[in-house]
mmCIF file of N, CA and C in Angstrom:
data_model
loop_
_atom_site.group_PDB
_atom_site.id
_atom_site.type_symbol
_atom_site.label_atom_id
_atom_site.label_comp_id
_atom_site.label_asym_id
_atom_site.label_seq_id
_atom_site.Cartn_x
_atom_site.Cartn_y
_atom_site.Cartn_z
ATOM 1 N N MET A 1 95.282 82.452 92.516
ATOM 2 C CA MET A 1 96.370 82.389 91.562
ATOM 3 C C MET A 1 96.176 81.150 90.691
ATOM 4 N N ARG A 2 96.676 81.235 89.480
ATOM 5 C CA ARG A 2 96.514 80.179 88.499
ATOM 6 C C ARG A 2 97.812 79.391 88.328
ATOM 7 N N ALA A 3 97.677 78.105 88.077
ATOM 8 C CA ALA A 3 98.833 77.251 87.731
ATOM 9 C C ALA A 3 98.611 76.731 86.323
ATOM 10 N N LEU A 4 99.694 76.583 85.610
ATOM 11 C CA LEU A 4 99.637 76.030 84.270
ATOM 12 C C LEU A 4 100.305 74.645 84.307
ATOM 13 N N LEU A 5 99.583 73.628 83.915
ATOM 14 C CA LEU A 5 100.054 72.237 83.888
ATOM 15 C C LEU A 5 100.260 71.824 82.447
ATOM 16 N N ILE A 6 101.477 71.414 82.137
ATOM 17 C CA ILE A 6 101.847 71.089 80.764
ATOM 18 C C ILE A 6 102.146 69.585 80.676
ATOM 19 N N GLY A 7 101.477 68.921 79.721
ATOM 20 C CA GLY A 7 101.759 67.525 79.418
ATOM 21 C C GLY A 7 100.802 66.581 80.107
ATOM 22 N N GLY A 8 100.703 65.392 79.527
ATOM 23 C CA GLY A 8 99.941 64.314 80.132
ATOM 24 C C GLY A 8 98.463 64.336 79.794
ATOM 25 N N ASP A 9 97.856 63.219 80.107
ATOM 26 C CA ASP A 9 96.397 63.040 80.008
ATOM 27 C C ASP A 9 95.924 62.599 81.366
ATOM 28 N N TYR A 10 94.637 62.730 81.650
ATOM 29 C CA TYR A 10 94.057 62.283 82.900
ATOM 30 C C TYR A 10 94.864 62.854 84.080
ATOM 31 N N VAL A 11 94.896 64.122 84.158
ATOM 32 C CA VAL A 11 95.738 64.834 85.150
ATOM 33 C C VAL A 11 94.941 65.394 86.322
ATOM 34 N N GLU A 12 93.743 64.912 86.510
ATOM 35 C CA GLU A 12 92.891 65.495 87.566
ATOM 36 C C GLU A 12 93.518 65.388 88.952
ATOM 37 N N GLN A 13 94.170 64.254 89.255
ATOM 38 C CA GLN A 13 94.825 64.101 90.573
ATOM 39 C C GLN A 13 95.956 65.114 90.735
ATOM 40 N N ILE A 14 96.688 65.347 89.672
ATOM 41 C CA ILE A 14 97.767 66.325 89.734
ATOM 42 C C ILE A 14 97.191 67.732 89.858
ATOM 43 N N ALA A 15 96.106 68.007 89.158
ATOM 44 C CA ALA A 15 95.438 69.302 89.292
ATOM 45 C C ALA A 15 94.928 69.483 90.726
ATOM 46 N N ASP A 16 94.412 68.430 91.337
ATOM 47 C CA ASP A 16 93.954 68.503 92.721
ATOM 48 C C ASP A 16 95.128 68.805 93.677
ATOM 49 N N GLU A 17 96.280 68.251 93.377
ATOM 50 C CA GLU A 17 97.484 68.520 94.183
ATOM 51 C C GLU A 17 97.895 69.977 94.073
ATOM 52 N N LEU A 18 97.798 70.537 92.878
ATOM 53 C CA LEU A 18 98.091 71.957 92.696
ATOM 54 C C LEU A 18 97.093 72.817 93.479
ATOM 55 N N ARG A 19 95.824 72.441 93.431
ATOM 56 C CA ARG A 19 94.828 73.195 94.197
ATOM 57 C C ARG A 19 95.119 73.105 95.704
ATOM 58 N N ALA A 20 95.594 71.947 96.176
ATOM 59 C CA ALA A 20 95.924 71.787 97.584
ATOM 60 C C ALA A 20 97.089 72.694 97.983
ATOM 61 N N HIS A 21 97.933 73.084 97.009
ATOM 62 C CA HIS A 21 99.052 73.991 97.288
ATOM 63 C C HIS A 21 98.653 75.451 97.080
ATOM 64 N N GLY A 22 97.342 75.726 96.936
ATOM 65 C CA GLY A 22 96.858 77.094 96.886
ATOM 66 C C GLY A 22 96.595 77.700 95.529
ATOM 67 N N TYR A 23 96.655 76.900 94.482
ATOM 68 C CA TYR A 23 96.355 77.418 93.156
ATOM 69 C C TYR A 23 94.895 77.184 92.863
ATOM 70 N N SER A 24 94.110 78.249 92.817
ATOM 71 C CA SER A 24 92.670 78.128 92.715
ATOM 72 C C SER A 24 92.231 77.673 91.321
ATOM 73 N N ARG A 25 92.981 78.037 90.289
ATOM 74 C CA ARG A 25 92.655 77.605 88.929
ATOM 75 C C ARG A 25 93.823 76.887 88.320
ATOM 76 N N VAL A 26 93.539 75.792 87.647
ATOM 77 C CA VAL A 26 94.596 75.017 86.998
ATOM 78 C C VAL A 26 94.242 74.908 85.503
ATOM 79 N N GLU A 27 95.109 75.419 84.672
ATOM 80 C CA GLU A 27 94.946 75.316 83.217
ATOM 81 C C GLU A 27 95.857 74.195 82.729
ATOM 82 N N HIS A 28 95.342 73.380 81.815
ATOM 83 C CA HIS A 28 96.097 72.229 81.329
ATOM 84 C C HIS A 28 96.307 72.306 79.828
ATOM 85 N N TRP A 29 97.532 72.200 79.394
ATOM 86 C CA TRP A 29 97.857 72.036 77.975
ATOM 87 C C TRP A 29 98.437 70.620 77.834
ATOM 88 N N ASN A 30 97.861 69.809 76.969
ATOM 89 C CA ASN A 30 98.381 68.456 76.838
ATOM 90 C C ASN A 30 99.724 68.433 76.077
ATOM 91 N N GLY A 31 100.017 69.475 75.327
ATOM 92 C CA GLY A 31 101.307 69.567 74.649
ATOM 93 C C GLY A 31 101.390 68.804 73.338
ATOM 94 N N ARG A 32 100.293 68.266 72.893
ATOM 95 C CA ARG A 32 100.320 67.508 71.645
ATOM 96 C C ARG A 32 99.925 68.319 70.416
ATOM 97 N N LYS A 33 99.308 69.472 70.643
ATOM 98 C CA LYS A 33 98.884 70.287 69.510
ATOM 99 C C LYS A 33 100.048 71.094 68.953
ATOM 100 N N GLN A 34 100.121 71.198 67.662
ATOM 101 C CA GLN A 34 101.178 71.934 67.005
ATOM 102 C C GLN A 34 101.202 73.387 67.481
ATOM 103 N N GLY A 35 100.062 73.958 67.702
ATOM 104 C CA GLY A 35 99.948 75.364 68.132
ATOM 105 C C GLY A 35 100.389 75.626 69.551
ATOM 106 N N ASP A 36 100.604 74.585 70.329
ATOM 107 C CA ASP A 36 100.991 74.803 71.737
ATOM 108 C C ASP A 36 102.350 75.533 71.822
ATOM 109 N N THR A 37 103.179 75.379 70.833
ATOM 110 C CA THR A 37 104.479 76.066 70.857
ATOM 111 C C THR A 37 104.363 77.560 70.546
ATOM 112 N N ARG A 38 103.154 78.016 70.224
ATOM 113 C CA ARG A 38 102.924 79.436 69.983
ATOM 114 C C ARG A 38 101.986 80.078 71.019
ATOM 115 N N ARG A 39 101.505 79.279 71.957
ATOM 116 C CA ARG A 39 100.591 79.811 72.960
ATOM 117 C C ARG A 39 101.353 80.668 73.984
ATOM 118 N N SER A 40 100.627 81.606 74.540
ATOM 119 C CA SER A 40 101.243 82.486 75.555
ATOM 120 C C SER A 40 100.732 82.075 76.940
ATOM 121 N N ILE A 41 101.584 82.261 77.909
ATOM 122 C CA ILE A 41 101.218 82.024 79.304
ATOM 123 C C ILE A 41 100.441 83.242 79.791
ATOM 124 N N HIS A 42 99.324 82.993 80.485
ATOM 125 C CA HIS A 42 98.520 84.095 81.020
ATOM 126 C C HIS A 42 99.294 84.891 82.053
ATOM 127 N N GLN A 43 98.952 86.145 82.161
ATOM 128 C CA GLN A 43 99.640 87.041 83.119
ATOM 129 C C GLN A 43 99.466 86.630 84.549
ATOM 130 N N ASP A 44 98.331 85.981 84.903
ATOM 131 C CA ASP A 44 98.064 85.642 86.301
ATOM 132 C C ASP A 44 98.549 84.250 86.702
ATOM 133 N N VAL A 45 99.353 83.610 85.863
ATOM 134 C CA VAL A 45 99.896 82.289 86.192
ATOM 135 C C VAL A 45 101.040 82.495 87.175
ATOM 136 N N GLY A 46 100.969 81.754 88.306
ATOM 137 C CA GLY A 46 101.989 81.888 89.339
ATOM 138 C C GLY A 46 103.000 80.752 89.302
ATOM 139 N N LEU A 47 102.679 79.677 88.577
ATOM 140 C CA LEU A 47 103.568 78.521 88.513
ATOM 141 C C LEU A 47 103.267 77.723 87.260
ATOM 142 N N VAL A 48 104.322 77.216 86.628
ATOM 143 C CA VAL A 48 104.185 76.302 85.490
ATOM 144 C C VAL A 48 104.750 74.956 85.974
ATOM 145 N N LEU A 49 103.933 73.905 85.879
ATOM 146 C CA LEU A 49 104.341 72.552 86.213
ATOM 147 C C LEU A 49 104.427 71.748 84.916
ATOM 148 N N VAL A 50 105.610 71.279 84.587
ATOM 149 C CA VAL A 50 105.837 70.542 83.342
ATOM 150 C C VAL A 50 106.030 69.068 83.647
ATOM 151 N N LEU A 51 105.195 68.221 83.034
ATOM 152 C CA LEU A 51 105.344 66.795 83.142
ATOM 153 C C LEU A 51 106.254 66.375 82.002
ATOM 154 N N THR A 52 107.494 66.099 82.350
ATOM 155 C CA THR A 52 108.567 65.962 81.358
ATOM 156 C C THR A 52 108.410 64.763 80.442
ATOM 157 N N ASP A 53 107.728 63.721 80.882
ATOM 158 C CA ASP A 53 107.635 62.553 80.026
ATOM 159 C C ASP A 53 106.584 62.711 78.920
ATOM 160 N N TYR A 54 105.932 63.854 78.869
ATOM 161 C CA TYR A 54 104.874 64.046 77.853
ATOM 162 C C TYR A 54 105.015 65.360 77.092
ATOM 163 N N THR A 55 106.183 65.967 77.050
ATOM 164 C CA THR A 55 106.336 67.230 76.336
ATOM 165 C C THR A 55 107.496 67.163 75.361
ATOM 166 N N SER A 56 107.349 67.872 74.289
ATOM 167 C CA SER A 56 108.374 67.885 73.236
ATOM 168 C C SER A 56 109.441 68.943 73.547
ATOM 169 N N HIS A 57 110.557 68.796 72.939
ATOM 170 C CA HIS A 57 111.652 69.765 73.134
ATOM 171 C C HIS A 57 111.289 71.160 72.660
ATOM 172 N N PRO A 58 110.665 71.309 71.482
ATOM 173 C CA PRO A 58 110.286 72.665 71.062
ATOM 174 C C PRO A 58 109.304 73.334 72.038
ATOM 175 N N LEU A 59 108.375 72.564 72.596
ATOM 176 C CA LEU A 59 107.444 73.130 73.553
ATOM 177 C C LEU A 59 108.170 73.542 74.817
ATOM 178 N N LEU A 60 109.096 72.718 75.299
ATOM 179 C CA LEU A 60 109.874 73.062 76.499
ATOM 180 C C LEU A 60 110.678 74.351 76.300
ATOM 181 N N LYS A 61 111.289 74.471 75.136
ATOM 182 C CA LYS A 61 112.038 75.695 74.839
ATOM 183 C C LYS A 61 111.143 76.923 74.867
ATOM 184 N N HIS A 62 109.992 76.813 74.221
ATOM 185 C CA HIS A 62 109.010 77.912 74.211
ATOM 186 C C HIS A 62 108.542 78.265 75.625
ATOM 187 N N LEU A 63 108.262 77.262 76.422
ATOM 188 C CA LEU A 63 107.777 77.509 77.792
ATOM 189 C C LEU A 63 108.852 78.187 78.654
ATOM 190 N N ARG A 64 110.079 77.738 78.527
ATOM 191 C CA ARG A 64 111.161 78.388 79.278
ATOM 192 C C ARG A 64 111.287 79.851 78.921
ATOM 193 N N GLN A 65 111.186 80.163 77.620
ATOM 194 C CA GLN A 65 111.286 81.553 77.182
ATOM 195 C C GLN A 65 110.123 82.393 77.713
ATOM 196 N N GLU A 66 108.916 81.851 77.586
ATOM 197 C CA GLU A 66 107.723 82.566 78.046
ATOM 198 C C GLU A 66 107.758 82.782 79.555
ATOM 199 N N ALA A 67 108.122 81.742 80.298
ATOM 200 C CA ALA A 67 108.187 81.864 81.763
ATOM 201 C C ALA A 67 109.248 82.846 82.180
ATOM 202 N N ALA A 68 110.399 82.861 81.536
ATOM 203 C CA ALA A 68 111.436 83.803 81.869
ATOM 204 C C ALA A 68 110.978 85.231 81.569
ATOM 205 N N ARG A 69 110.287 85.422 80.472
ATOM 206 C CA ARG A 69 109.781 86.736 80.100
ATOM 207 C C ARG A 69 108.811 87.273 81.152
ATOM 208 N N LEU A 70 107.996 86.405 81.690
ATOM 209 C CA LEU A 70 106.993 86.813 82.712
ATOM 210 C C LEU A 70 107.479 86.695 84.128
ATOM 211 N N GLY A 71 108.636 86.065 84.330
ATOM 212 C CA GLY A 71 109.142 85.858 85.685
ATOM 213 C C GLY A 71 108.368 84.829 86.439
ATOM 214 N N VAL A 72 107.870 83.806 85.757
ATOM 215 C CA VAL A 72 107.076 82.738 86.358
ATOM 216 C C VAL A 72 107.969 81.553 86.636
ATOM 217 N N PRO A 73 107.953 80.983 87.847
ATOM 218 C CA PRO A 73 108.771 79.809 88.109
ATOM 219 C C PRO A 73 108.227 78.569 87.395
ATOM 220 N N VAL A 74 109.153 77.676 87.023
ATOM 221 C CA VAL A 74 108.804 76.443 86.350
ATOM 222 C C VAL A 74 109.309 75.282 87.195
ATOM 223 N N VAL A 75 108.427 74.303 87.425
ATOM 224 C CA VAL A 75 108.764 73.093 88.171
ATOM 225 C C VAL A 75 108.638 71.916 87.201
ATOM 226 N N TYR A 76 109.668 71.068 87.167
ATOM 227 C CA TYR A 76 109.668 69.905 86.277
ATOM 228 C C TYR A 76 109.493 68.631 87.090
ATOM 229 N N SER A 77 108.661 67.723 86.575
ATOM 230 C CA SER A 77 108.410 66.442 87.241
ATOM 231 C C SER A 77 107.994 65.418 86.219
ATOM 232 N N ARG A 78 108.199 64.154 86.583
ATOM 233 C CA ARG A 78 107.588 63.084 85.811
ATOM 234 C C ARG A 78 106.131 62.994 86.203
ATOM 235 N N ARG A 79 105.328 62.253 85.433
ATOM 236 C CA ARG A 79 103.908 62.140 85.711
ATOM 237 C C ARG A 79 103.662 61.086 86.787
ATOM 238 N N SER A 80 104.132 61.355 87.943
ATOM 239 C CA SER A 80 103.936 60.495 89.094
ATOM 240 C C SER A 80 103.438 61.390 90.217
ATOM 241 N N LEU A 81 102.296 61.065 90.771
ATOM 242 C CA LEU A 81 101.723 61.927 91.816
ATOM 243 C C LEU A 81 102.672 62.081 92.975
ATOM 244 N N VAL A 82 103.365 61.014 93.349
ATOM 245 C CA VAL A 82 104.333 61.095 94.444
ATOM 246 C C VAL A 82 105.461 62.071 94.101
ATOM 247 N N GLU A 83 105.980 62.010 92.886
ATOM 248 C CA GLU A 83 107.053 62.932 92.516
ATOM 249 C C GLU A 83 106.528 64.353 92.392
ATOM 250 N N VAL A 84 105.322 64.533 91.875
ATOM 251 C CA VAL A 84 104.738 65.885 91.795
ATOM 252 C C VAL A 84 104.626 66.476 93.182
ATOM 253 N N ARG A 85 104.125 65.706 94.162
ATOM 254 C CA ARG A 85 104.034 66.195 95.520
ATOM 255 C C ARG A 85 105.382 66.614 96.052
ATOM 256 N N GLN A 86 106.383 65.787 95.819
ATOM 257 C CA GLN A 86 107.736 66.080 96.301
ATOM 258 C C GLN A 86 108.275 67.356 95.669
ATOM 259 N N ARG A 87 108.141 67.499 94.334
ATOM 260 C CA ARG A 87 108.660 68.685 93.643
ATOM 261 C C ARG A 87 107.939 69.951 94.087
ATOM 262 N N LEU A 88 106.606 69.876 94.236
ATOM 263 C CA LEU A 88 105.868 71.057 94.687
ATOM 264 C C LEU A 88 106.249 71.426 96.118
ATOM 265 N N GLY A 89 106.377 70.427 96.961
ATOM 266 C CA GLY A 89 106.793 70.679 98.350
ATOM 267 C C GLY A 89 108.157 71.322 98.414
ATOM 268 N N ASP A 90 109.109 70.809 97.630
ATOM 269 C CA ASP A 90 110.451 71.402 97.583
ATOM 270 C C ASP A 90 110.394 72.814 97.081
ATOM 271 N N PHE A 91 109.633 73.073 96.057
ATOM 272 C CA PHE A 91 109.510 74.417 95.501
ATOM 273 C C PHE A 91 108.944 75.387 96.519
ATOM 274 N N HIS A 92 107.878 75.020 97.217
ATOM 275 C CA HIS A 92 107.233 75.910 98.184
ATOM 276 C C HIS A 92 108.114 76.132 99.414
ATOM 277 N N ARG A 93 108.887 75.133 99.818
ATOM 278 C CA ARG A 93 109.799 75.335 100.932
ATOM 279 C C ARG A 93 110.902 76.317 100.568
ATOM 280 N N ARG A 94 111.433 76.216 99.356
ATOM 281 C CA ARG A 94 112.476 77.154 98.914
ATOM 282 C C ARG A 94 111.935 78.559 98.747
ATOM 283 N N ALA A 95 110.660 78.677 98.314
ATOM 284 C CA ALA A 95 110.063 79.988 98.073
ATOM 285 C C ALA A 95 109.671 80.677 99.362
ATOM 286 N N ALA A 96 109.517 79.906 100.416
ATOM 287 C CA ALA A 96 109.060 80.520 101.704
ATOM 288 C C ALA A 96 110.151 81.236 102.427
#
């Protein structure tokens, strides 16, 4: 299953954390490109992780709409590995 990581630079540790939670592929959008607000989420994405300190409001609105359309859960976190671990752990406990 694929995870979509939105926001931030140098996110390899966060991508590794997603892989540790079972997401074999991690796609990253840095959120700075104007066209990001028109991109579509792939059909095989099982989770969207949004790093809130690096994303714009128009991009967040677009992502919420796309995720709702596809039925994909969205997890919000600051760009802190500790907080990402906590948010992912909370999400997976609730989903189980």
